[in-house]
CSV table of C-alpha atoms and ligand atoms in Angstrom, one decimal:
chain,number,residue,atom,x,y,z
A,254,MET,CA,-6.1,28.0,1.8
A,255,GLY,CA,-3.7,25.3,0.4
A,256,SER,CA,-4.3,21.5,0.2
A,257,ARG,CA,-5.9,19.8,3.1
A,258,ILE,CA,-5.4,16.1,2.7
A,259,LEU,CA,-7.2,13.1,4.2
A,260,VAL,CA,-5.5,9.6,3.9
A,261,THR,CA,-7.6,6.5,4.6
A,262,GLY,CA,-5.9,3.2,5.4
A,263,ALA,CA,-2.8,5.3,6.3
A,264,LEU,CA,-1.1,2.6,8.4
A,265,GLY,CA,-0.7,0.1,5.6
A,266,GLN,CA,2.2,-0.6,3.3
A,267,ILE,CA,1.6,2.4,1.0
A,268,GLY,CA,0.1,4.8,3.6
A,269,THR,CA,3.1,4.5,5.8
A,270,GLU,CA,5.2,6.1,3.1
A,271,LEU,CA,2.6,8.2,1.3
A,272,VAL,CA,1.8,10.1,4.4
A,273,GLU,CA,5.5,11.0,4.9
A,274,ALA,CA,5.8,12.1,1.3
A,275,LEU,CA,2.6,14.2,1.5
A,276,GLU,CA,3.7,15.8,4.7
A,277,GLU,CA,7.0,16.7,3.1
A,278,LYS,CA,5.3,18.2,0.2
A,279,TYR,CA,2.3,20.0,1.8
A,280,GLY,CA,3.4,20.4,5.4
A,281,GLN,CA,2.7,18.2,8.4
A,282,GLY,CA,-0.4,20.0,9.5
A,283,SER,CA,-2.0,19.6,6.1
A,284,VAL,CA,-2.3,15.8,6.2
A,285,ILE,CA,-4.8,13.9,8.3
A,286,ALA,CA,-3.9,10.2,8.5
A,287,THR,CA,-6.7,7.8,9.4
A,288,ASP,CA,-7.1,4.0,9.6
A,289,VAL,CA,-9.5,1.5,11.2
A,290,ARG,CA,-6.6,0.4,13.4
A,291,GLU,CA,-4.8,2.5,16.1
A,292,GLY,CA,-1.4,3.8,15.3
A,293,ASN,CA,1.0,6.7,15.8
A,294,ASN,CA,-0.3,10.1,14.6
A,295,CYS,CA,-3.3,8.4,13.1
A,296,ARG,CA,-7.0,9.0,13.8
A,297,ILE,CA,-9.5,6.2,13.8
A,298,LEU,CA,-11.8,6.2,10.7
A,299,ASP,CA,-13.6,3.2,9.4
A,300,VAL,CA,-14.4,3.8,5.7
A,301,MET,CA,-17.7,1.9,6.2
A,302,ASP,CA,-18.8,4.9,8.4
A,303,ALA,CA,-20.1,7.3,5.7
A,304,ALA,CA,-21.2,9.9,8.3
A,305,GLY,CA,-17.8,9.8,10.0
A,306,ILE,CA,-16.0,10.4,6.6
A,307,GLU,CA,-18.4,13.2,5.7
A,308,SER,CA,-18.1,15.1,9.0
A,309,LEU,CA,-14.3,14.8,9.0
A,310,VAL,CA,-14.1,16.1,5.4
A,311,ARG,CA,-16.4,19.0,6.4
A,312,ASP,CA,-14.8,19.9,9.7
A,313,GLU,CA,-11.2,19.7,8.4
A,314,SER,CA,-12.0,21.5,5.1
A,315,ILE,CA,-10.5,18.6,3.2
A,316,THR,CA,-9.6,19.2,-0.5
A,317,GLU,CA,-8.0,15.9,-1.4
A,318,ILE,CA,-8.6,12.3,-0.3
A,319,TYR,CA,-6.0,9.6,-0.8
A,320,HIS,CA,-8.2,6.5,-0.3
A,321,LEU,CA,-5.9,3.5,0.5
A,322,ALA,CA,-8.2,1.5,2.8
A,323,ALA,CA,-8.9,-1.9,1.2
A,324,LEU,CA,-8.6,-5.6,1.5
A,325,LEU,CA,-5.9,-7.0,-0.8
A,326,SER,CA,-6.2,-10.1,-3.0
A,327,ALA,CA,-5.2,-12.9,-0.7
A,328,THR,CA,-7.2,-11.6,2.3
A,329,GLY,CA,-10.0,-10.6,0.0
A,330,GLU,CA,-10.4,-14.1,-1.5
A,331,LYS,CA,-10.7,-15.5,2.0
A,332,ASN,CA,-13.7,-13.2,2.7
A,333,PRO,CA,-15.1,-12.0,-0.6
A,334,GLU,CA,-18.2,-10.4,0.8
A,335,LEU,CA,-16.1,-8.3,3.3
A,336,CYS,CA,-13.7,-7.5,0.4
A,337,TRP,CA,-16.6,-6.2,-1.7
A,338,LYS,CA,-18.0,-4.1,1.2
A,339,ILE,CA,-14.8,-2.5,2.2
A,340,ASN,CA,-13.4,-1.9,-1.3
A,341,VAL,CA,-16.6,-0.9,-3.1
A,342,GLU,CA,-18.9,0.5,-0.4
A,343,GLY,CA,-16.0,2.2,1.4
A,344,LEU,CA,-15.0,3.9,-1.9
A,345,GLU,CA,-18.6,4.9,-2.5
A,346,ASN,CA,-18.7,6.6,0.9
A,347,VAL,CA,-15.5,8.5,0.1
A,348,ILE,CA,-16.9,9.5,-3.3
A,349,ALA,CA,-20.1,10.8,-1.7
A,350,ALA,CA,-18.2,13.0,0.8
A,351,ALA,CA,-15.9,14.2,-2.0
A,352,ASN,CA,-18.9,15.0,-4.2
A,353,THR,CA,-20.6,17.0,-1.4
A,354,HIS,CA,-17.4,19.0,-0.5
A,355,GLY,CA,-15.7,19.3,-3.9
A,356,CYS,CA,-12.6,17.1,-3.1
A,357,ARG,CA,-10.3,15.4,-5.5
A,358,VAL,CA,-9.8,11.7,-4.9
A,359,PHE,CA,-6.9,9.3,-5.5
A,360,ALA,CA,-8.1,5.7,-5.4
A,361,PRO,CA,-5.5,3.0,-6.4
A,362,SER,CA,-6.3,0.3,-8.9
A,363,SER,CA,-4.1,-2.8,-9.4
A,364,ILE,CA,-2.8,-5.2,-11.9
A,365,ALA,CA,-5.5,-7.4,-10.4
A,366,VAL,CA,-8.0,-5.8,-12.8
A,367,PHE,CA,-6.5,-8.1,-15.5
A,368,GLY,CA,-7.6,-11.7,-16.0
A,369,PRO,CA,-6.3,-14.8,-17.9
A,370,ASP,CA,-7.6,-13.4,-21.2
A,371,CYS,CA,-5.2,-10.4,-21.0
A,372,PRO,CA,-2.0,-10.5,-23.2
A,373,SER,CA,1.1,-11.3,-21.2
A,374,ILE,CA,2.3,-7.7,-21.5
A,375,ALA,CA,-0.9,-5.9,-20.4
A,376,PRO,CA,-2.1,-3.1,-22.7
A,377,GLN,CA,-3.8,-0.1,-21.2
A,378,VAL,CA,-7.0,-0.9,-23.0
A,379,THR,CA,-8.0,-4.6,-22.9
A,380,PRO,CA,-11.0,-6.6,-21.6
A,381,LEU,CA,-10.9,-6.6,-17.8
A,382,ASN,CA,-12.1,-10.1,-16.6
A,383,PRO,CA,-10.4,-10.6,-13.3
A,384,THR,CA,-10.9,-14.0,-11.5
A,385,THR,CA,-10.6,-12.5,-8.0
A,386,VAL,CA,-13.2,-10.5,-6.1
A,387,TYR,CA,-10.4,-8.1,-5.3
A,388,GLY,CA,-9.8,-7.5,-9.0
A,389,LYS,CA,-13.5,-7.0,-9.6
A,390,THR,CA,-13.6,-4.3,-6.9
A,391,LYS,CA,-10.7,-2.5,-8.7
A,392,VAL,CA,-12.6,-2.6,-12.0
A,393,VAL,CA,-15.6,-1.0,-10.3
A,394,SER,CA,-13.2,1.7,-8.9
A,395,GLU,CA,-11.9,2.5,-12.3
A,396,GLN,CA,-15.5,2.7,-13.7
A,397,LEU,CA,-16.6,5.0,-10.8
A,398,ALA,CA,-13.7,7.3,-11.7
A,399,MET,CA,-15.3,7.9,-15.1
A,400,THR,CA,-18.9,8.3,-14.0
A,401,THR,CA,-19.2,10.1,-10.6
A,402,GLY,CA,-18.4,13.7,-11.6
A,403,VAL,CA,-15.6,13.8,-8.9
A,404,ASP,CA,-12.0,14.4,-10.1
A,405,MET,CA,-10.9,10.9,-9.2
A,406,ARG,CA,-7.7,9.3,-10.4
A,407,GLY,CA,-6.0,6.0,-10.0
A,408,LEU,CA,-2.9,3.9,-10.9
A,409,ARG,CA,-2.9,0.2,-11.6
A,410,TYR,CA,-0.1,-0.4,-9.1
A,411,PRO,CA,2.0,-3.5,-9.7
A,412,GLY,CA,3.1,-5.5,-6.6
A,413,LEU,CA,4.8,-3.0,-4.4
A,414,ILE,CA,8.1,-3.7,-2.6
A,415,SER,CA,9.2,-1.7,0.4
A,416,TYR,CA,10.8,-2.1,3.8
A,417,LYS,CA,9.1,0.5,6.1
A,418,ALA,CA,5.9,-1.5,6.6
A,419,PRO,CA,4.8,-5.1,6.0
A,420,ALA,CA,2.9,-6.0,2.9
A,421,GLY,CA,-0.8,-6.2,3.7
A,422,GLY,CA,-2.2,-9.6,2.6
A,423,GLY,CA,-1.7,-9.7,-1.2
A,424,THR,CA,-0.5,-12.2,-3.7
A,425,THR,CA,2.7,-10.3,-4.3
A,426,ASP,CA,3.7,-10.3,-0.6
A,427,TYR,CA,6.4,-13.0,-1.3
A,428,ALA,CA,8.5,-10.3,-3.0
A,429,VAL,CA,8.6,-8.3,0.3
A,430,GLU,CA,8.7,-11.2,2.8
A,431,ILE,CA,11.7,-12.8,1.0
A,432,PHE,CA,14.0,-9.9,2.1
A,433,HIS,CA,13.1,-10.3,5.8
A,434,ALA,CA,13.5,-14.1,5.7
A,435,ALA,CA,16.8,-13.7,3.8
A,436,LEU,CA,18.3,-11.5,6.5
A,437,THR,CA,16.9,-13.3,9.5
A,438,GLU,CA,16.8,-17.0,8.4
A,439,GLY,CA,19.0,-17.2,5.3
A,440,HIS,CA,16.1,-19.2,3.7
A,441,TYR,CA,12.6,-18.5,2.4
A,442,THR,CA,9.8,-20.8,1.4
A,443,CYS,CA,8.0,-19.0,-1.5
A,444,PHE,CA,4.3,-19.5,-2.1
A,445,VAL,CA,4.6,-19.1,-5.9
A,446,ARG,CA,6.6,-21.2,-8.4
A,447,GLU,CA,10.1,-20.2,-9.3
A,448,ASP,CA,9.1,-19.3,-12.9
A,449,THR,CA,6.2,-17.0,-11.7
A,450,ARG,CA,6.7,-13.6,-13.4
A,451,LEU,CA,4.8,-10.6,-12.2
A,452,PRO,CA,4.9,-6.8,-12.6
A,453,MET,CA,6.5,-5.3,-9.5
A,454,MET,CA,7.6,-1.8,-8.4
A,455,TYR,CA,9.8,-0.3,-5.7
A,456,MET,CA,7.8,1.9,-3.3
A,457,ASP,CA,9.7,5.1,-4.1
A,458,ASP,CA,8.6,4.8,-7.8
A,459,ALA,CA,5.0,4.2,-6.7
A,460,ILE,CA,4.9,7.2,-4.3
A,461,ARG,CA,6.4,9.4,-7.0
A,462,ALA,CA,3.9,8.2,-9.6
A,463,THR,CA,1.1,9.0,-7.2
A,464,LEU,CA,2.3,12.5,-6.5
A,465,GLU,CA,2.9,13.1,-10.2
A,466,LEU,CA,-0.5,11.9,-11.3
A,467,MET,CA,-2.2,14.2,-8.7
A,468,GLU,CA,-0.4,17.2,-10.1
A,469,VAL,CA,-1.5,16.8,-13.7
A,470,PRO,CA,-4.2,19.2,-14.8
A,471,SER,CA,-7.5,17.4,-15.2
A,472,GLU,CA,-7.9,18.2,-18.8
A,473,GLN,CA,-4.7,16.5,-19.7
A,474,LEU,CA,-6.0,13.1,-18.4
A,475,GLY,CA,-7.8,10.8,-20.8
A,476,GLY,CA,-10.0,7.7,-20.4
A,477,ALA,CA,-7.3,5.9,-18.3
A,478,ARG,CA,-7.6,8.3,-15.4
A,479,GLY,CA,-9.2,5.8,-13.1
A,480,GLY,CA,-6.4,3.3,-13.6
A,481,TYR,CA,-3.2,4.1,-15.5
A,482,ASN,CA,-0.9,1.2,-16.3
A,483,ILE,CA,2.5,1.9,-14.7
A,484,SER,CA,5.4,-0.4,-15.2
A,485,GLY,CA,8.3,-0.7,-12.7
A,486,CYS,CA,10.2,-3.9,-13.2
A,487,SER,CA,9.0,-7.4,-14.1
A,488,PHE,CA,10.8,-10.5,-12.8
A,489,THR,CA,10.3,-14.1,-11.8
A,490,ALA,CA,10.6,-15.3,-8.2
A,491,GLY,CA,13.8,-17.1,-9.3
A,492,GLU,CA,15.3,-14.0,-10.7
A,493,LEU,CA,14.5,-12.2,-7.5
A,494,VAL,CA,16.3,-14.9,-5.5
A,495,ALA,CA,19.4,-14.6,-7.9
A,496,SER,CA,19.4,-10.8,-7.3
A,497,ILE,CA,19.2,-11.2,-3.5
A,498,GLN,CA,22.1,-13.7,-3.7
A,499,ARG,CA,24.3,-10.9,-5.0
A,500,HIS,CA,24.1,-9.6,-1.4
A,501,LEU,CA,23.7,-13.0,0.4
A,502,PRO,CA,25.4,-15.7,-1.6
A,503,ASP,CA,24.3,-18.5,0.8
A,504,PHE,CA,20.6,-17.5,0.7
A,505,THR,CA,18.3,-20.4,-0.4
A,506,CYS,CA,14.7,-20.5,-1.5
A,507,ALA,CA,12.2,-23.4,-1.7
A,508,TYR,CA,9.0,-23.2,-3.7
A,509,GLU,CA,5.7,-24.4,-2.2
A,510,PRO,CA,2.9,-22.9,-4.3
A,511,ASP,CA,-0.5,-22.4,-2.5
A,512,ILE,CA,-3.8,-20.9,-3.6
A,513,ARG,CA,-2.1,-17.5,-4.3
A,514,GLN,CA,-0.4,-19.2,-7.3
A,515,ASN,CA,-3.8,-19.2,-9.0
A,516,TYR,CA,-4.2,-15.5,-8.5
A,517,ALA,CA,-0.6,-14.8,-9.8
A,518,ASP,CA,-1.2,-17.0,-12.8
A,519,SER,CA,-4.3,-15.0,-13.7
A,520,TRP,CA,-2.3,-11.7,-13.9
A,521,PRO,CA,0.0,-10.5,-16.7
A,522,ASN,CA,3.8,-10.9,-16.7
A,523,ASP,CA,4.4,-7.2,-17.5
A,524,ILE,CA,2.7,-3.9,-18.1
A,525,ASP,CA,2.7,-1.6,-21.2
A,526,ASP,CA,2.6,1.9,-19.7
A,527,GLU,CA,2.9,3.9,-22.9
A,528,VAL,CA,-0.3,5.9,-22.1
A,529,ALA,CA,1.0,7.1,-18.7
A,530,ARG,CA,4.3,7.9,-20.3
A,531,SER,CA,2.8,10.0,-23.1
A,532,GLU,CA,-0.1,11.7,-21.1
A,533,TRP,CA,1.9,12.7,-18.0
A,534,GLY,CA,5.5,11.7,-18.4
A,535,TRP,CA,5.7,8.6,-16.3
A,536,VAL,CA,9.2,7.1,-16.1
A,537,PRO,CA,10.2,4.4,-13.6
A,538,GLU,CA,13.6,4.6,-11.9
A,539,PHE,CA,14.1,1.2,-10.2
A,540,ASP,CA,15.0,-2.0,-12.1
A,541,LEU,CA,15.3,-5.3,-10.3
A,542,ASP,CA,18.8,-5.0,-9.1
A,543,GLY,CA,18.3,-1.3,-8.2
A,544,MET,CA,15.2,-2.2,-6.1
A,545,VAL,CA,17.0,-5.1,-4.4
A,546,ASP,CA,20.0,-2.8,-3.5
A,547,ALA,CA,17.6,-0.2,-2.1
A,548,MET,CA,15.8,-2.8,0.0
A,549,PHE,CA,19.1,-4.1,1.5
A,550,ALA,CA,20.3,-0.5,2.1
A,551,GLY,CA,16.9,0.3,3.9
A,552,LEU,CA,16.7,-2.9,5.9
A,553,GLN,CA,20.3,-2.8,7.0
A,554,ALA,CA,20.3,0.9,7.9
B,2097,NAD,P1,-2.5,-2.5,3.3
B,2097,NAD,O1,-3.3,-3.8,3.5
B,2097,NAD,O2,-1.1,-2.6,3.7
B,2097,NAD,O3,-3.2,-1.3,4.0
B,2097,NAD,C1,-4.6,-1.1,4.0
B,2097,NAD,C2,-5.0,-0.4,5.2
B,2097,NAD,O4,-6.4,-0.2,5.2
B,2097,NAD,C3,-4.6,-1.1,6.5
B,2097,NAD,O5,-3.8,-0.3,7.3
B,2097,NAD,C4,-5.9,-1.5,7.2
B,2097,NAD,O6,-5.9,-1.4,8.6
B,2097,NAD,C5,-6.8,-0.4,6.5
B,2097,NAD,N1,-8.2,-0.8,6.5
B,2097,NAD,C6,-8.8,-2.0,6.3
B,2097,NAD,N2,-10.1,-1.9,6.4
B,2097,NAD,C7,-10.4,-0.6,6.7
B,2097,NAD,C8,-11.6,0.1,7.0
B,2097,NAD,N3,-12.8,-0.5,7.0
B,2097,NAD,N4,-11.5,1.4,7.2
B,2097,NAD,C9,-10.3,2.1,7.2
B,2097,NAD,N5,-9.2,1.4,7.0
B,2097,NAD,C10,-9.2,0.1,6.8
B,2097,NAD,O7,-2.6,-2.1,1.8
B,2097,NAD,P2,-1.7,-1.3,0.9
B,2097,NAD,O8,-0.7,-2.2,0.3
B,2097,NAD,O9,-1.2,-0.1,1.6
B,2097,NAD,O10,-2.7,-0.9,-0.3
B,2097,NAD,C11,-3.4,0.4,-0.3
B,2097,NAD,C12,-4.2,0.5,-1.6
B,2097,NAD,O11,-3.3,0.2,-2.7
B,2097,NAD,C13,-5.3,-0.6,-1.7
B,2097,NAD,O12,-6.4,-0.1,-2.4
B,2097,NAD,C14,-4.6,-1.7,-2.5
B,2097,NAD,O13,-5.6,-2.4,-3.2
B,2097,NAD,C15,-3.8,-0.9,-3.5
B,2097,NAD,N6,-2.7,-1.6,-4.1
B,2097,NAD,C16,-1.7,-2.1,-3.3
B,2097,NAD,C17,-0.7,-2.8,-3.9
B,2097,NAD,C18,0.5,-3.3,-3.1
B,2097,NAD,O14,1.3,-4.1,-3.7
B,2097,NAD,N7,0.7,-2.9,-1.9
B,2097,NAD,C19,-0.7,-3.1,-5.3
B,2097,NAD,C20,-1.8,-2.7,-6.0
B,2097,NAD,C21,-2.8,-1.9,-5.4
B,2098,AKB,C1,-2.0,-8.0,-4.2
B,2098,AKB,O1,-1.1,-8.9,-4.5
B,2098,AKB,O2,-3.1,-8.2,-3.9
B,2098,AKB,C2,-1.6,-6.6,-4.4
B,2098,AKB,C3,-1.9,-6.1,-5.8
B,2098,AKB,C4,-1.0,-6.4,-6.9
B,2098,AKB,O3,-2.9,-5.5,-5.9
B,2098,AKB,N1,-0.2,-6.4,-4.1
């Protein structure tokens, strides 16, 4: 039998596009999309329900789990205990089912694993001292990938930019919201400073990276398997505005930093992804202007 795939958190920003890509690759009947919320072609599955995960994995003969259910940084910092429960205990429940039934697991990490002591261009190997609970849960995820005996892989996704689903409560959401505001209002009030530079990535690159990583033979992956650095494009909020103004010259942006500025300031400006490039051939396709052009093409279609 071929791959039988379970996706958790499938209705979110990544799941919306990853499910499509997995169905295209493996066939529609091979992918079971689940979320704690109701949605089209999506079964209800709460990742806190260990028995529910186990029985679904068993009954559907699941071979691979793409575990996307989580609380992101901004939502997570509002409710740190819930963030820890969903992100760590939810992952442990997925790993337990994977262990019992011999599944491979993809569990995303994030640039949120880095803290203020990280160099501005984050190396693959550096002390991981995040200030957010969300970041701490991602450090645990990377450690579990090295210690559970399950074939578990992850990517330190930068802030992801896409138009098919809204961003899900993160610090980097401004880089998604700004497009919708630009088209509907001609104005955006940004919650980080104009000079805030963060690593970002267009969703197409992120989906391709995910599929590519899961294809690599296990023995080819080294100590970064739980969270490879992958770089897309790095830009300031002001540079994003300038790129959007190529399409909408009258677009304006004001800057009113809130608590999310603190999380952004604790993360690096850019990512060194040499290890992903050399171990499994990672190469991004979208730079800032390419991403902005693709966003406008998608939103206006
Ligand atoms: P999202 O918030 O858009 O989607 C998460 C989904 O998980 C939601 O649909 C939500 O309903 C679901 N969920 C929440 N609690 C659940 C529970 N108890 N059981 C089952 N489902 C539950 O997030 P996303 O952007 O799609 O992120 C997916 C993964 O990628 C997360 O692990 C996130 O940390 C990671 N990541 C995302 C980004 C980004 O910029 N989007 C960057 C780095 C890492
Ligand atoms: C967030 O801002 O919380 C996410 C992430 C970078 O993990 N987009």
